[in-house]
Coordinates of C-alpha atoms in Angstrom, one line a residue:
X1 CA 0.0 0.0 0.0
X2 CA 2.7 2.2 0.5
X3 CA 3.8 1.7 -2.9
X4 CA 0.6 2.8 -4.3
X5 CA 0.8 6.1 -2.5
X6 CA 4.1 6.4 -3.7
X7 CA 2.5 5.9 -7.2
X8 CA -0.4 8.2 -6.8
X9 CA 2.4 11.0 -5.8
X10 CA 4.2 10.6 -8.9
X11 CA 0.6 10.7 -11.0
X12 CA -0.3 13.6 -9.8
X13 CA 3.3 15.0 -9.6
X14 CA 3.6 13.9 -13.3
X15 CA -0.1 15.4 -14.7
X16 CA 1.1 18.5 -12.7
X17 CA 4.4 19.4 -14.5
X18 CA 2.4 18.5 -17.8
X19 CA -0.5 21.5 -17.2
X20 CA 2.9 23.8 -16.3
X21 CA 4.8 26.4 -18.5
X22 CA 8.2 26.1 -17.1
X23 CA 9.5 29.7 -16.6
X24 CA 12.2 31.8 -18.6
X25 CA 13.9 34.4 -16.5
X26 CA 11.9 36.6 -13.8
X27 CA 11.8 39.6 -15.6
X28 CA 11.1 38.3 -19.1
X29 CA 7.6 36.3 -19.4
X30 CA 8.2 36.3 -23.2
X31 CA 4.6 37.7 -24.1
X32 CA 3.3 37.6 -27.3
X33 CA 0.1 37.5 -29.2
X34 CA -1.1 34.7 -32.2
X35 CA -4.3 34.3 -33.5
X36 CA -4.8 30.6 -32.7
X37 CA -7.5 29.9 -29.8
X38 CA -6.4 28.5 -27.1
X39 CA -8.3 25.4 -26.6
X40 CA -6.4 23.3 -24.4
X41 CA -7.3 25.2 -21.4
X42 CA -7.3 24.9 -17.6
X43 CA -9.2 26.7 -14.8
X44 CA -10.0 30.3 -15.5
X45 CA -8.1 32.9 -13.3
X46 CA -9.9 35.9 -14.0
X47 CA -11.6 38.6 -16.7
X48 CA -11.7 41.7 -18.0
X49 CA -13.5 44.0 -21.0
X50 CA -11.9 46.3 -23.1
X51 CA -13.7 49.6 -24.0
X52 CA -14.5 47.9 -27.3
X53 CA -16.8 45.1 -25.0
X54 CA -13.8 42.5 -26.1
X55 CA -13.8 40.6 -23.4
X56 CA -10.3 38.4 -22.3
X57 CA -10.1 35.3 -20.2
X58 CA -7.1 34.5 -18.5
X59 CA -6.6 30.6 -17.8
X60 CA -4.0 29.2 -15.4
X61 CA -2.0 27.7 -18.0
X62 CA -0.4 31.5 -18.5
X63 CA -2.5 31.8 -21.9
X64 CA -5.6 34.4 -22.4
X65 CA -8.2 34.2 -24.9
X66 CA -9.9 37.2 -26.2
X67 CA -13.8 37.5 -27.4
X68 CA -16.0 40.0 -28.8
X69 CA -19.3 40.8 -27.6
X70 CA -20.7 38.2 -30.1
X71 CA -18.1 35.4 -29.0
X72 CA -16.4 35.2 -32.0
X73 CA -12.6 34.5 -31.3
X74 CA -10.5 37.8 -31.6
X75 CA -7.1 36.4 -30.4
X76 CA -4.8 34.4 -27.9
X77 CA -1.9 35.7 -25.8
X78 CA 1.0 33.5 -24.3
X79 CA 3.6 33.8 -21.9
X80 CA 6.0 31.9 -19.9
X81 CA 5.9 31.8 -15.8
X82 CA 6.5 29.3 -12.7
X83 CA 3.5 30.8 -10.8
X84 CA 0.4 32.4 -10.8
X85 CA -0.6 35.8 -12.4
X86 CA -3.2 38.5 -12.8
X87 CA -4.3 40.8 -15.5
X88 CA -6.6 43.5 -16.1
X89 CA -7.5 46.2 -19.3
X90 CA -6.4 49.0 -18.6
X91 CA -8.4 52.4 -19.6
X92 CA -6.5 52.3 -23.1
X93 CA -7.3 49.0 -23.7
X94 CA -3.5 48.2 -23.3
X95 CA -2.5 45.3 -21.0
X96 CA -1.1 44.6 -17.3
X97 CA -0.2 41.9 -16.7
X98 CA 1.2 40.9 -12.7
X99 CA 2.5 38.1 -12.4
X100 CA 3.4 36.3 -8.7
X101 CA 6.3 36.3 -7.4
X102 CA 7.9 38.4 -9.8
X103 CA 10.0 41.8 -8.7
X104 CA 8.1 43.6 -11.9
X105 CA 4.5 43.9 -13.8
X106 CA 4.5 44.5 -17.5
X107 CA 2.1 46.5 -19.5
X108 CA 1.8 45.4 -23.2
X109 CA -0.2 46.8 -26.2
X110 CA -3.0 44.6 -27.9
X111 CA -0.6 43.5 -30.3
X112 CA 1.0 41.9 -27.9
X113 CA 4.3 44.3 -27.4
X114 CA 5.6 45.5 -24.1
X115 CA 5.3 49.2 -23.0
X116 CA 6.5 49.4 -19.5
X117 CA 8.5 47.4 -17.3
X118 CA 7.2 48.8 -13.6
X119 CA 9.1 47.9 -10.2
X120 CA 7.2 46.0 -8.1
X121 CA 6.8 48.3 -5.1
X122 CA 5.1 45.7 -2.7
X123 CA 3.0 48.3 -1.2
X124 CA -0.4 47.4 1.0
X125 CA -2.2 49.4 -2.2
X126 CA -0.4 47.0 -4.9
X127 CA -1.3 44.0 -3.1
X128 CA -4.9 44.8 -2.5
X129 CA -5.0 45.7 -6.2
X130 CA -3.1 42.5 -7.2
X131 CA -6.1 40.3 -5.2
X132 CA -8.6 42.1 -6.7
X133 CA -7.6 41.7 -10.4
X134 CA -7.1 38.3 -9.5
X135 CA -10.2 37.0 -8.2
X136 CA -12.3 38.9 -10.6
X137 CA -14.9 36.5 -12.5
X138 CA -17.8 38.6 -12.8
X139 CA -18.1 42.5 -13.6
X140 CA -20.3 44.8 -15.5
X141 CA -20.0 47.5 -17.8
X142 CA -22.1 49.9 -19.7
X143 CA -25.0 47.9 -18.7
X144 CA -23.8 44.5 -19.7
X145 CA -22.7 41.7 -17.2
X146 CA -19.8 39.4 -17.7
X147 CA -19.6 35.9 -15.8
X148 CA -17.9 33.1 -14.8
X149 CA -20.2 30.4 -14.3
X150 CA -18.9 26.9 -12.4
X151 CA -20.9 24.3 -12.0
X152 CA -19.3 21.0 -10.1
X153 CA -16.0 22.8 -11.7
X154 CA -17.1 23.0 -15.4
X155 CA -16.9 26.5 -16.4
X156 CA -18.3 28.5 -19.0
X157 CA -18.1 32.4 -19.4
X158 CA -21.6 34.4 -20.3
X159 CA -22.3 37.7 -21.6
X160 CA -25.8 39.0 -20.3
X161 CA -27.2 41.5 -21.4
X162 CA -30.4 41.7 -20.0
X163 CA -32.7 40.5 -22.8
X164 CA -30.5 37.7 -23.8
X165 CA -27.0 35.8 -22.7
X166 CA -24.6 34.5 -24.8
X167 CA -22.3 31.6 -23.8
X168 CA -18.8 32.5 -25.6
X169 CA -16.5 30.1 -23.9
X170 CA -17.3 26.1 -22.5
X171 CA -13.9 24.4 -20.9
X172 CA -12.9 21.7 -22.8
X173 CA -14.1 18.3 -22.2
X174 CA -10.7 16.9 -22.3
X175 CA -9.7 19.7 -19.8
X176 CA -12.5 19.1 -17.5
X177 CA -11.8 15.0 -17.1
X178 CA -8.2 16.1 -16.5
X179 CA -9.0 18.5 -14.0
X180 CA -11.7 15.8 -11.9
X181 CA -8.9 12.8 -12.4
X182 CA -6.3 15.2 -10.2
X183 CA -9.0 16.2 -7.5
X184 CA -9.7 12.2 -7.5
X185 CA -6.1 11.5 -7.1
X186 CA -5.3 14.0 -5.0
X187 CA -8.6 12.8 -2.3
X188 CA -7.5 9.7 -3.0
X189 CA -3.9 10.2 -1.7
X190 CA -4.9 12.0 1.4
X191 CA -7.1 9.1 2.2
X192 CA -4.6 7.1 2.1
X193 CA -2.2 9.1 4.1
X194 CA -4.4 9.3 7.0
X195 CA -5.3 5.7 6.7
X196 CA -1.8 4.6 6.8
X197 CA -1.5 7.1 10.0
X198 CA -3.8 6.0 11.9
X199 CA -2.8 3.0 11.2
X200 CA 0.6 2.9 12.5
X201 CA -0.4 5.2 14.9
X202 CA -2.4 2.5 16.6
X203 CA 0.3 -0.1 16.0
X204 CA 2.6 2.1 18.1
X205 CA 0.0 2.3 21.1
X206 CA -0.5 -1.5 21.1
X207 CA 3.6 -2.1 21.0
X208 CA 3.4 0.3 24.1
X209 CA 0.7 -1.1 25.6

């Protein structure tokens, strides 16, 4: 049995060094931008909308997919880095991009080229900001609401405007059975952690006993 932890370690290990972009330097997160969707997807990290009502979806995976109003696919930016990240449009539609763990942020324009390597100051104000670019999976502009909705950990993003939605992004089936076989793993290994615990846990008392 302890073998098959062992195993389960390595699994999960393995499955999650194959959803990783290994990182180039710190300051270089080698952004660009192609016009090929991004359909190998994992869990969405957070929106925004441009003033144009584009709206871009930023996936843990370091890759964001931008949509129009009417879901059609506008383009796919791509970058390299070890950890997490937030973005946000900025008022000119370029941009930001904060990545974690990372002495800089980068703002870049829609075509993808980078306008301003900024110091990371670590202030209280650029933390706060940081966490709330981050966790941002709904907003509303001009009227119009933008969504993440997760159901049992399928996702799908929805543009409502009132009188009708549109669904303009669904994550990938292949992504989604990926994403349920780690949780499974993972449950699976602390199961069998504690078990094993406990186990010798009580061995120990009756050796003492």
């Amino acid at each position: 049995m302890k073998k098959l932890i062992v195993l389960l370690l390595m699994i999960v290990l393995g499955l999650c060094k194959m959803i990783t972009i290994v990182a180039t330097d710190d300051n270089d997160l080698d952004f660009s931008r192609t016009q090929n969707e991004e359909l190998d997807t994992l869990s969405i990290t957070c929106i925004s909308v441009n003033s144009k009502g584009d709206i871009a979806i930023g996936f843990k995976n370091h890759r964001i997919n931008v949509y129009n109003e009417g879901g059609e696919f506008i383009c796919c930016y791509k970058f390299k880095h070890s950890s997490g990240y937030a973005f946000e449009y900025l008022n000119n539609d370029n941009i930001l991009v904060y990545p974690d763990r990372s002495s800089y942020y980068y703002i870049y324009t829609e075509d993808g080229i980078l306008l301003e390597k900024i110091k990371h100051g670590y202030t209280v104000e650029e933390n706060q900001y940081r966490r709330k670019i981050g966790n941002r999976k709904r907003l509303e502009k001009e009227g119009i609401e933008y969504y993440v909705d997760s159901k049992l950990g399928y996702e799908k993003v929805i543009i409502d405007k009132g009188s009708d939605s549109i669904v303009i992004y669904k994550m990938p089936i292949s992504s989604y059975i990926i994403k349920i076989v780690c949780i499974i793993l993972f449950i699976l290994f602390l199961i069998l952690t504690v078990f094993f615990a406990v186990k010798n846990a009580v061995k120990y008392c009756k050796k003492n006993n």
